[in-house]
Coordinates of C-alpha atoms in Angstrom, one line a residue:
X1 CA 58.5 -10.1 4.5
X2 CA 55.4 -8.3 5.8
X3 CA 55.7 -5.3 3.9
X4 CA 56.8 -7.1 0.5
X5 CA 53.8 -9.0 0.8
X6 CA 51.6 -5.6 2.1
X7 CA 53.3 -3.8 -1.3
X8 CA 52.5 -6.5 -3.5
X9 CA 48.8 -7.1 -2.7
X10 CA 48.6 -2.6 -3.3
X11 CA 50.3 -3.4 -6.9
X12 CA 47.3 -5.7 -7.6
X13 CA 44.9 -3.8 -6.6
X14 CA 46.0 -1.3 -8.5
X15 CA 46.4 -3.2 -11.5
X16 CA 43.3 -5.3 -11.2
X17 CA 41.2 -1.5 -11.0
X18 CA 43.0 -0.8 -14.4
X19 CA 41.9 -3.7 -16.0
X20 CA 38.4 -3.2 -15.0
X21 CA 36.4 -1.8 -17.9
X22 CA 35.9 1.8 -17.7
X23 CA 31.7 1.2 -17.9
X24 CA 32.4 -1.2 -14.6
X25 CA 34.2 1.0 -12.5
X26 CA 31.1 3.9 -13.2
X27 CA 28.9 1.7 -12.0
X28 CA 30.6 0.5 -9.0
X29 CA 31.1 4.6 -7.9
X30 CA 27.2 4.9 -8.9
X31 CA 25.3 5.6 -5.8
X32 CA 22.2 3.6 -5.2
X33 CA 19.2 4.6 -6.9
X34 CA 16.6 2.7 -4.7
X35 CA 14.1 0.3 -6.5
X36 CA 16.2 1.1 -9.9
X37 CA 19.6 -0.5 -11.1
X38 CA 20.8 2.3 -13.3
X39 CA 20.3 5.3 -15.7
X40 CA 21.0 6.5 -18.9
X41 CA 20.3 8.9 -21.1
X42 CA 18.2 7.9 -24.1
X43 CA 18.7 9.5 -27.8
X44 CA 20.8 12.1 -28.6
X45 CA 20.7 14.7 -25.9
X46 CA 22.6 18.1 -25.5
X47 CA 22.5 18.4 -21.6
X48 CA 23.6 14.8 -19.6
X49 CA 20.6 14.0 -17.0
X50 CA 21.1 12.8 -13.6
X51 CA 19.2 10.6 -11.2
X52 CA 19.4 10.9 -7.4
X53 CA 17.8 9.0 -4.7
X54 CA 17.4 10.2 -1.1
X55 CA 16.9 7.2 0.9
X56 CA 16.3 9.3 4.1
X57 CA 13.1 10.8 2.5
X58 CA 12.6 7.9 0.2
X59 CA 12.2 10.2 -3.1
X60 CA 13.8 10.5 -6.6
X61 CA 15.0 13.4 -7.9
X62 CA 15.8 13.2 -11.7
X63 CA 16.8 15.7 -14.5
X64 CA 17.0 15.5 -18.1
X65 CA 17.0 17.2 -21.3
X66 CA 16.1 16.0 -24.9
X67 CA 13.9 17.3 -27.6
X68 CA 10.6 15.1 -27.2
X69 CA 9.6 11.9 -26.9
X70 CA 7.4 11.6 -30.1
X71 CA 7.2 10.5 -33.5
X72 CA 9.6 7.8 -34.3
X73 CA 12.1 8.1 -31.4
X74 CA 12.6 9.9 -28.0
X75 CA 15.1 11.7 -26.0
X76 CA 15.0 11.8 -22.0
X77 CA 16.7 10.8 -18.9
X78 CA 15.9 7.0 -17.9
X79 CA 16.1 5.5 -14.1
X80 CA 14.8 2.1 -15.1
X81 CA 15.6 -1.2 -13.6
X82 CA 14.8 -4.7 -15.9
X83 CA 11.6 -6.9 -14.8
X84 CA 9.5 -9.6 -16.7
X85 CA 5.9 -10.5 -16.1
X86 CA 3.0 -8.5 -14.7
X87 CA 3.7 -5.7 -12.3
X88 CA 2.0 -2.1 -11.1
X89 CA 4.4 1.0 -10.9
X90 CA 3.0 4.0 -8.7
X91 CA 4.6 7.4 -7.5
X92 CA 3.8 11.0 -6.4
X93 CA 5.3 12.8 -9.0
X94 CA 5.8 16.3 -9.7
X95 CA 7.9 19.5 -11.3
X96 CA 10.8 21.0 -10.0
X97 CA 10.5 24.9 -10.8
X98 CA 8.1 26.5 -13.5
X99 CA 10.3 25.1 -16.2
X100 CA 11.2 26.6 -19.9
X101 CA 8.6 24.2 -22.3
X102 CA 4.9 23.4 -21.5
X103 CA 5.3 20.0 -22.9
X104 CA 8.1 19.0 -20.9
X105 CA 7.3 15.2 -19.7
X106 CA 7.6 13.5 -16.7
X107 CA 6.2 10.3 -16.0
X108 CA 6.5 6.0 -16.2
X109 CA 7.9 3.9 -19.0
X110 CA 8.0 0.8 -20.1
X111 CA 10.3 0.0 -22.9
X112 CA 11.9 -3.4 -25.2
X113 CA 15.0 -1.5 -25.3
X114 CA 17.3 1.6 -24.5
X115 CA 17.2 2.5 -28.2
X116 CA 16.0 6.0 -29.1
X117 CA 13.1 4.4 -31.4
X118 CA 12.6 1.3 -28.9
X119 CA 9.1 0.5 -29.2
X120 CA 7.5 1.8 -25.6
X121 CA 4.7 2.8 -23.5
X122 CA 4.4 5.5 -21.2
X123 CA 2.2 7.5 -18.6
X124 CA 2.9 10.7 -19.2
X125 CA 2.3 14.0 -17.4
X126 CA 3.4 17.7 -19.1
X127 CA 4.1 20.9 -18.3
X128 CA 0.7 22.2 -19.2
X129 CA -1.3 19.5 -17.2
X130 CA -1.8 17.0 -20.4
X131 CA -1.9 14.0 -19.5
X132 CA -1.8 10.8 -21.8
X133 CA -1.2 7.2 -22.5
X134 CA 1.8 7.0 -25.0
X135 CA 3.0 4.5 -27.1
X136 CA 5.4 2.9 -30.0
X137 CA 3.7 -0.4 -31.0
X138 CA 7.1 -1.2 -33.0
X139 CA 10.3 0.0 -33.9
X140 CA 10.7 3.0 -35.4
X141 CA 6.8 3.4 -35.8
X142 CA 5.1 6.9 -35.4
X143 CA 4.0 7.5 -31.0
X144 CA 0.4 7.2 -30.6
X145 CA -2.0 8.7 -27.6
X146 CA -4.4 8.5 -25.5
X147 CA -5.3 11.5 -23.3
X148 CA -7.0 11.5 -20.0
X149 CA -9.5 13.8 -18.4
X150 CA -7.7 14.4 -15.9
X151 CA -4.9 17.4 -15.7
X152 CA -2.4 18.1 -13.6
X153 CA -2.0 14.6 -11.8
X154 CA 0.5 14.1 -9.1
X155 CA -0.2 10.4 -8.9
X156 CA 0.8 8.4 -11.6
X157 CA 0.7 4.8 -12.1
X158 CA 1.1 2.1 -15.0
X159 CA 0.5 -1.2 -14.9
X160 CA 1.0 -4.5 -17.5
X161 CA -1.2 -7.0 -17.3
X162 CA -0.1 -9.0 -19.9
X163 CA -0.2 -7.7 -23.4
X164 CA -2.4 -4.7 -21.8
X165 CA -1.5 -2.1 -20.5
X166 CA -3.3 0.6 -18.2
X167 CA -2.2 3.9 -17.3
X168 CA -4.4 5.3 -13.7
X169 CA -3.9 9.0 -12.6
X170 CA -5.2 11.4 -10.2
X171 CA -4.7 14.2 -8.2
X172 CA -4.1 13.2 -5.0
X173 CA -7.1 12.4 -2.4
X174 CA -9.1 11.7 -5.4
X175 CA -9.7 8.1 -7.2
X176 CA -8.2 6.9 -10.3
X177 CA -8.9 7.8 -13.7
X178 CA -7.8 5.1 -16.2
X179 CA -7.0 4.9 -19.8
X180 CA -5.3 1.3 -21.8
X181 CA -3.9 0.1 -24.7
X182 CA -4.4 -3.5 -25.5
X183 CA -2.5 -5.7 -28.0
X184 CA 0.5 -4.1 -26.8
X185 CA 3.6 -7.0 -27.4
X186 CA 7.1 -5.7 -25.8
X187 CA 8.0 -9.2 -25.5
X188 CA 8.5 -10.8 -21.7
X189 CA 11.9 -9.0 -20.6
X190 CA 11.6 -5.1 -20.4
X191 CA 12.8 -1.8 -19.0
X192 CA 11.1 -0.5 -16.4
X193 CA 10.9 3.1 -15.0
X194 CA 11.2 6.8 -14.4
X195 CA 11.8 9.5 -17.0
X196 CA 12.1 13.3 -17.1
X197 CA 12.3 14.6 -21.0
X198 CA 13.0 18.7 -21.3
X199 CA 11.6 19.3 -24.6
X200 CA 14.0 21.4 -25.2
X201 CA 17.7 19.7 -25.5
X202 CA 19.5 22.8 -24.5
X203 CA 17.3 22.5 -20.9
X204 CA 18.0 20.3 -18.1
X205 CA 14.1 20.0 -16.7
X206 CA 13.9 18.2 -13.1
X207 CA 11.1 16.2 -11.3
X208 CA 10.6 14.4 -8.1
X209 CA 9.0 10.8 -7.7
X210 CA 8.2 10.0 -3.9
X211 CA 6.3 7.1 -2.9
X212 CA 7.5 5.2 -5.5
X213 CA 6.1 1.7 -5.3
X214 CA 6.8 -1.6 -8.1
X215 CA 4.8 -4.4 -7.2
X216 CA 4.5 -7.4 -8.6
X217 CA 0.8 -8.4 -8.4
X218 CA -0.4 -12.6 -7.1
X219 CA -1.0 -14.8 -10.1
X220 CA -4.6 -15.1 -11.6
X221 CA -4.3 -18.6 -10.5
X222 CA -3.7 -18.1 -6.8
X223 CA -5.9 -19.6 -4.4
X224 CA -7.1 -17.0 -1.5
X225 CA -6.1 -18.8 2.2
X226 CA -3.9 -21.1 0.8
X227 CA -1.4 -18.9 -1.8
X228 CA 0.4 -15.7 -0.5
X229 CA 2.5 -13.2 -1.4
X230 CA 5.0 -10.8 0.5
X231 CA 3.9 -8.0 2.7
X232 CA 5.6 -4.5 3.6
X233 CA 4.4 -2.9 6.7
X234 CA 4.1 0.9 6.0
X235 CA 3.3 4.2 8.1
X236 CA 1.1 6.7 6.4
X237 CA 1.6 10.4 7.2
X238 CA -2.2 11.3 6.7
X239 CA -1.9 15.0 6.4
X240 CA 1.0 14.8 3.6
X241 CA 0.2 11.5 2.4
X242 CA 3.9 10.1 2.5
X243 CA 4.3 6.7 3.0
X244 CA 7.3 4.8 4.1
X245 CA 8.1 1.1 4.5
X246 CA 9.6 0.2 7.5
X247 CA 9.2 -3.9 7.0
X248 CA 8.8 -6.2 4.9
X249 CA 8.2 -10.1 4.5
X250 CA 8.2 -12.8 1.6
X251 CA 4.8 -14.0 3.1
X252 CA 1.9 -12.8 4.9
X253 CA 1.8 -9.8 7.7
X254 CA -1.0 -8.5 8.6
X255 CA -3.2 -5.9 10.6
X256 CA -0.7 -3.4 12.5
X257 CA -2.2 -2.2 15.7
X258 CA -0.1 0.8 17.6
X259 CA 0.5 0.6 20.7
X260 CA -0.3 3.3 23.1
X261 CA 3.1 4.5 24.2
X262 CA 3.4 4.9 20.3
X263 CA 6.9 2.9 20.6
X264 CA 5.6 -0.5 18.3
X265 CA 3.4 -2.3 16.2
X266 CA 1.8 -5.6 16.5
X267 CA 0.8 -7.4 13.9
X268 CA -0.1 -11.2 12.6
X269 CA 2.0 -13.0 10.8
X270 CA 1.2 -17.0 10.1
X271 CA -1.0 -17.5 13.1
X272 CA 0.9 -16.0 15.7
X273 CA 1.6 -12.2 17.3
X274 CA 4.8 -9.9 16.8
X275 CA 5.7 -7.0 18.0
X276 CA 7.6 -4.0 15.8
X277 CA 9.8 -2.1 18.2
X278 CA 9.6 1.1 15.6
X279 CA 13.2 2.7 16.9
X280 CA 15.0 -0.2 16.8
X281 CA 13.5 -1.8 13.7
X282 CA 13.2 -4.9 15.0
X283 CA 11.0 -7.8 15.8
X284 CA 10.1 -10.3 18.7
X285 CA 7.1 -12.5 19.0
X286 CA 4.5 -12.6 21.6
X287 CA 4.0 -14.9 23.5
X288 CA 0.1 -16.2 23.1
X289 CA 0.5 -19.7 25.2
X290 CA -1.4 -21.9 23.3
X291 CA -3.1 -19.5 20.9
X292 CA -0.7 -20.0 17.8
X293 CA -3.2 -20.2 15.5
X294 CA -4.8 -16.4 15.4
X295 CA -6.6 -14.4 12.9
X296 CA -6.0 -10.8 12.2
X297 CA -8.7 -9.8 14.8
X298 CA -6.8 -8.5 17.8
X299 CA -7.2 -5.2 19.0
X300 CA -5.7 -3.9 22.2
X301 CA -7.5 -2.1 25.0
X302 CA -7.9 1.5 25.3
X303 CA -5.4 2.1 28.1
X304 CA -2.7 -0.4 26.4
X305 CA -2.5 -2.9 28.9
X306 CA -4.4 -6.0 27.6
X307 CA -4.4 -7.3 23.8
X308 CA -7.8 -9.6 22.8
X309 CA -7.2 -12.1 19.9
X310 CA -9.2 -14.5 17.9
X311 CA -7.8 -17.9 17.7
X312 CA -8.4 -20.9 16.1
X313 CA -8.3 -24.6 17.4
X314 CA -9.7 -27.7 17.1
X315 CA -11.4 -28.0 20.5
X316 CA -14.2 -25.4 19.0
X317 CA -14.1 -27.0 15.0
X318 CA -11.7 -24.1 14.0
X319 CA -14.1 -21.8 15.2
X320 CA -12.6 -18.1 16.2
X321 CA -13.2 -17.6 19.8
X322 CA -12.0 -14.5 21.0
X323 CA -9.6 -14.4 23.8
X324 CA -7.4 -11.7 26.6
X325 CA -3.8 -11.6 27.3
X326 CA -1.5 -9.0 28.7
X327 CA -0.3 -7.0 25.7
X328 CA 3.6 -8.7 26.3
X329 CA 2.6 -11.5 26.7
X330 CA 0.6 -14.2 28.7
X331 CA -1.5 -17.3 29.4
X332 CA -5.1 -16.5 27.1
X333 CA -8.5 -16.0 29.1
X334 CA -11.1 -17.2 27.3
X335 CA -14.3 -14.4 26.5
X336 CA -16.5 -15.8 24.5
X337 CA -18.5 -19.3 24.7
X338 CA -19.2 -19.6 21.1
X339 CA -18.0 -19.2 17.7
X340 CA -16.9 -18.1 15.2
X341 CA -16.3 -14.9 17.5
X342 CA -14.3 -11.9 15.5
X343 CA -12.7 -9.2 17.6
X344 CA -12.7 -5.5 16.8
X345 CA -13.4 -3.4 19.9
X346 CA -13.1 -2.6 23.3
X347 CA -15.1 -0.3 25.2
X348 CA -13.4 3.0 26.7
X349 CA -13.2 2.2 30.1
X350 CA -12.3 -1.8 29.2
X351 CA -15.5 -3.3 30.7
X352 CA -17.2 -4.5 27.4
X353 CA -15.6 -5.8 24.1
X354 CA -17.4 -5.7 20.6
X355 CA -17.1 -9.0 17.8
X356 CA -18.8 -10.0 14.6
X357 CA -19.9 -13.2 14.9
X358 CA -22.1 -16.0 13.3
X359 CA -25.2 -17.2 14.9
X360 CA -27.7 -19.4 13.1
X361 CA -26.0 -17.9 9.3
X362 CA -26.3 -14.5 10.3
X363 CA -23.1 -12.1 11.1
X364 CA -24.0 -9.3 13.5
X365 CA -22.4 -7.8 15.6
X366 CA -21.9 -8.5 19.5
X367 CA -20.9 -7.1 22.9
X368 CA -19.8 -9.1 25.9
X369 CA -18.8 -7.8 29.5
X370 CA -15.0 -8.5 30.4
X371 CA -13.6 -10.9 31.5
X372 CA -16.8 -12.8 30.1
X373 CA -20.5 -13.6 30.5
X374 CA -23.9 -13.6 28.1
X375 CA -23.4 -11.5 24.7
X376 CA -25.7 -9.0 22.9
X377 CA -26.7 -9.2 19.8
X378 CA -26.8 -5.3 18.9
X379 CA -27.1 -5.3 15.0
X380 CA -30.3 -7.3 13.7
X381 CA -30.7 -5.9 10.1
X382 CA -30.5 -8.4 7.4
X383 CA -27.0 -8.6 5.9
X384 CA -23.4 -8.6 6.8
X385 CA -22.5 -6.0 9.8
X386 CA -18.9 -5.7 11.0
X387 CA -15.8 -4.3 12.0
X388 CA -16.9 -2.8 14.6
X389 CA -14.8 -0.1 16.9
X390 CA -16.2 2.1 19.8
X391 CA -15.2 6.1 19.0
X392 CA -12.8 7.1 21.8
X393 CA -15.5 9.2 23.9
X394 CA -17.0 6.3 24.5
X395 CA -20.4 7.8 22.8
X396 CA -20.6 5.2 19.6
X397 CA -19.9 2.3 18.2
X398 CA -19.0 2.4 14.2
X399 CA -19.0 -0.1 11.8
X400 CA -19.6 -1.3 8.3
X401 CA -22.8 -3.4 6.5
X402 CA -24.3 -4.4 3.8
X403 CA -27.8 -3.4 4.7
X404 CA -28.2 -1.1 1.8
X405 CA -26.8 -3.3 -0.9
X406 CA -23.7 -2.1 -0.6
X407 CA -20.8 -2.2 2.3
X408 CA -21.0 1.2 4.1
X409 CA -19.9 3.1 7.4
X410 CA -22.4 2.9 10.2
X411 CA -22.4 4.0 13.8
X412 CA -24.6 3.4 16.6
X413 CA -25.2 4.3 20.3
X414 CA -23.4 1.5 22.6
X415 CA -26.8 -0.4 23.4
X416 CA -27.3 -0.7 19.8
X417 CA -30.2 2.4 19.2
X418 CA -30.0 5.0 16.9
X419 CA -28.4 3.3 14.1
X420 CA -27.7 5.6 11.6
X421 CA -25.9 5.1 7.9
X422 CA -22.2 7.8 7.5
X423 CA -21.4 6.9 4.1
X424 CA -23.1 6.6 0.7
X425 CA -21.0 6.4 -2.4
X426 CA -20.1 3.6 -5.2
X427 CA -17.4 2.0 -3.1
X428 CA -17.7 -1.2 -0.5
X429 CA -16.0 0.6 2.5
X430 CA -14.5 -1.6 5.4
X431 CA -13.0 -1.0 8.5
X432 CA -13.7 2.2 9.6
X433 CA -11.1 3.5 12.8
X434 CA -11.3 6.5 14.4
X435 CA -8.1 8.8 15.0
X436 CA -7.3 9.1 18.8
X437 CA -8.1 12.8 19.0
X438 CA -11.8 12.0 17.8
X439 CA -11.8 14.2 14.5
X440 CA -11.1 11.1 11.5
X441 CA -12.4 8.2 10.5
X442 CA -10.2 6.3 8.6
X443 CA -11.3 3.1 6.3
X444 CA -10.8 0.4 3.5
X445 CA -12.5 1.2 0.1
X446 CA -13.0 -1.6 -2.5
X447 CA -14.5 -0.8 -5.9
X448 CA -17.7 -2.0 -7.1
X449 CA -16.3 -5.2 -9.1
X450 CA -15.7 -6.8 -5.4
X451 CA -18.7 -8.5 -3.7
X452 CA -20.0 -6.0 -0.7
X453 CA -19.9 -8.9 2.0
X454 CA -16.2 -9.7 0.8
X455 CA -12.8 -8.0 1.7
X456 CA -10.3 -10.4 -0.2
X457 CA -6.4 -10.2 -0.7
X458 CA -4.8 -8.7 -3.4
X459 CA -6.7 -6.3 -4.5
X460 CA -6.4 -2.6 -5.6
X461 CA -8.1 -0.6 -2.8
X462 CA -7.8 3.1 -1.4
X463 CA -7.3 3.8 2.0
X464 CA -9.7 7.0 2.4
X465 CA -10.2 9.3 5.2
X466 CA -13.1 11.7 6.0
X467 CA -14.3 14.1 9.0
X468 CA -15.9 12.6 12.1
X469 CA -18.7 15.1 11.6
X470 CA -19.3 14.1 7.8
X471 CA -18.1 15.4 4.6
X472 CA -16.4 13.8 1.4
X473 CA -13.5 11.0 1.8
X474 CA -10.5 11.5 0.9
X475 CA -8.1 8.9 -0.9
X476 CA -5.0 8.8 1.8
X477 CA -2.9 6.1 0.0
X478 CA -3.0 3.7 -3.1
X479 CA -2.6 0.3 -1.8
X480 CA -2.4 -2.8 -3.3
X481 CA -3.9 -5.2 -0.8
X482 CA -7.4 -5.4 1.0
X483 CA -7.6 -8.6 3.6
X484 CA -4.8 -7.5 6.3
X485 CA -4.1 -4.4 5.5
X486 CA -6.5 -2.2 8.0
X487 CA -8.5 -5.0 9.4
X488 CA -7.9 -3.4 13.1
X489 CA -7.2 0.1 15.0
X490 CA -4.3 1.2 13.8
X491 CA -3.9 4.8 14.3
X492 CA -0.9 6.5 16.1
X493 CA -1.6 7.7 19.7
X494 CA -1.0 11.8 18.8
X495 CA -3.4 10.8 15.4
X496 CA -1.0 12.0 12.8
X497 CA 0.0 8.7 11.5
X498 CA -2.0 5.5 10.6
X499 CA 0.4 1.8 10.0
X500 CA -1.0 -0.4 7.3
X501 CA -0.1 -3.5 5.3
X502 CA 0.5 -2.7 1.0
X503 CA 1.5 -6.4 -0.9
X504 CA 3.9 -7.4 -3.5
X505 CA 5.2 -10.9 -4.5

């Protein structure tokens, strides 16, 4: 009986993977293509293209031929997936080889349909270095252009907003350059994603995409503290600029600290404290005692063993006060008497800790001796100074203000003389951490349409890098985020890697 029954279950599998249409049973052997949910070839092409993703290395590699994508219809190699609404799409992307045609295309698209004269809009990158805004405003129409200033990009991104649409490139560690097309209607429901196009269909021309990110931006409407969206917890390779997530959320994480046997991450996440055990990919939370409801101001101590927090509770009007723990765990000790109090340093050898905090409607910043006693007020300059962070010999204390107008990078001696100003440029930069090793600052960049004394959520920010000794930042990573994403240290112990928060809904 056993093996009649074992025979006849074979018969209907085989039977029911006949009956399967053949379009079906390709897509079941189709491997995964990451963010996407298939490919195709558009228009008539000579060569077939091909899509391939590398999940190890989190990159794209795509090929395809086709004469052009131009005039009244294109031919390429499409990785797309569908999506409605607003969203952002950003990658690293670049040529495979020195190619056959100088207007070969690589690039984003956006499209109402898979058919060769589908009206579509597109970020596209050539052989030569052009760069430009395309697009088909109906079907069949001629393709019209807008070119950038910048050649040769490497990052690409295209984001709908709506009936507009707005194409930002750059060459990495540079900012954005943007170009857009309004009055753009390819109705609600649209194809979404990558394209290679040869121009030349006897030529199978490849590209790679690498940090590939689609994110889905909070609503216009959404009210800051109250409305969130989901986080992914990311590591940033600062000398390549490769970013991988390792974690993500449907609400809010935020501020990663490392910890210094480089093993986890700790983050915030609704209040309370988690650790990221990074080689097993897994969570736990800490336990804070009664401190459940913390704010994204914890920072642990230079030698790893304690973690200081900023919590919230009724007792002090919902004040922050800032309190010490042992970094696995533990019954809080209260540091300071009053609030709000907002964590971001210790000193080197874990005798004094630095806060912003508000006194009489000012925010300076403060020092206190651990485990507690009278603060110092060290910053006195009209305006609002914070994030401060001691530099790891011990000889400075950095942080940001809006002395000058503007929010900038300052440092000063640890008694609070010699204040002098490190950056000067059209941003409002946040945050600034200094690598391990003593050679980087690292910080939060907001552009100029964000007030200087605010870092909000959702936001599109750079994370930017520059020399201890001075010299020109450099944009690190393209984030779309702000509050939560660097608020605290965050480097890894050897210096080589920063965590970070990016958001998505």
């Amino acid at each position: 009986m056993k093996n009649r029954i074992s025979q006849s279950l074979k018969v209907v599998v085989i039977v029911t993977l006949l009956i399967v249409p053949t379009t079906t049973r390709s897509s079941l052997r189709q491997k995964p293509l990451g963010l996407f949910e298939s490919q195709i070839d558009v228009g008539k092409v000579n060569q077939p293209g091909s899509g391939i993703y590398d999940d190890e290395n989190d990159a794209y590699t795509i090929g395809g031929s086709g004469t052009n994508m131009w005039g009244d219809h294109d031919e390429f190699h499409f990785v797309w997936k569908r999506m409605r609404g607003n969203f952002i799409l950003t990658a690293r992307a670049a040529f495979i080889g020195k190619g056959i045609e100088a207007h070969r295309k690589i690039g984003w698209i956006i499209r109402l349909g898979l058919e060769t004269d589908s009206p579509q809009v597109s970020a596209v990158v050539h052989g030569d270095g052009l760069t430009s805004l395309q697009f088909r405003r109906s079907k069949g129409t001629a393709t019209e252009e807008i070119k950038s200033k910048v050649t040769v990009p490497d990052v690409v991104q295209l984001e709908r907003k709506g009936n507009t649409y707005v194409m930002a490139v750059a060459r990495f560690g540079e900012p954005f350059v943007t170009e857009q097309v309004t009055d753009m209607s390819l109705g609600e429901d649209v194809y979404v994603g990558l394209f290679v196009c040869s121009h030349n269909n006897d030529v199978v021309e490849k590209a790679s995409f690498r940090d590939v990110r689609i994110t889905v931006p909070a609503k216009d409407d959404f009210v800051p503290y109250r409305d969130y969206i989901g986080s992914n917890l990311e590591i940033l390779d600062v000398v390549s600029g490769h970013r991988k997530v390792i974690y993500s959320v449907p609400d809010s994480l935020q501020a990663p600290n490392w910890t210094k046997d480089g093993k986890a991450l700790i983050y915030n996440r609704n209040g309370r404290l988690y650790r990221f055990d990074l080689a097993r990919n897994s969570t736990v939370a800490i336990d804070t005692g009664f401190a459940v409801n913390n704010n994204n101001d914890h920072v642990l101590s230079f030698d790893g063993k304690l973690i200081g927090i900023s919590n919230h509770s009724k007792e002090d009007d919902n004040k922050s006060i800032i309190y010490v723990l042992p970094a696995e765990g533990g019954k809080p000790i209260r540091i300071t008497p009053k609030g709000p109090s907002y964590l971001h340093g210790w000193s080197l050898d874990g005798k004094s800790m630095i806060y912003t905090g508000q006194r009489n409607g000012e925010f300076d910043i403060y020092k206190i001796s651990f485990p507690g006693g009278d603060e110092t007020r060290l910053t006195t300059a009209q305006g609002l100074d914070d994030g401060s962070e001691y530099s790891p010999d011990g000889k400075y204390i950095y942080f940001n203000s809006t002395r000058t107008g503007t929010m900038q990078i300052w440092r000063m001696k640890p008694d609070g003389s010699e204040q002098e100003q490190i950056t000067n440029d059209d941003y409002n930069n946040w945050f600034p951490h200094i690598s391990p090793n003593g050679q980087w600052i690292c910080f939060l960049s907001f552009s100029k349409d964000v007030a200087p004394d605010d870092h909000p959520f959702y936001k599109r920010v750079y994370l930017r890098l520059m020399p201890i000794a001075g010299g020109r930042p450099k944009v690190v990573a393209y984030v779309y985020g702000g509050q939560g994403t660097i608020n605290v240290p965050s480097w890894s112990p050897d210096s080589k890697r920063l965590a970070f928060v990016s958001n998505t809904n």
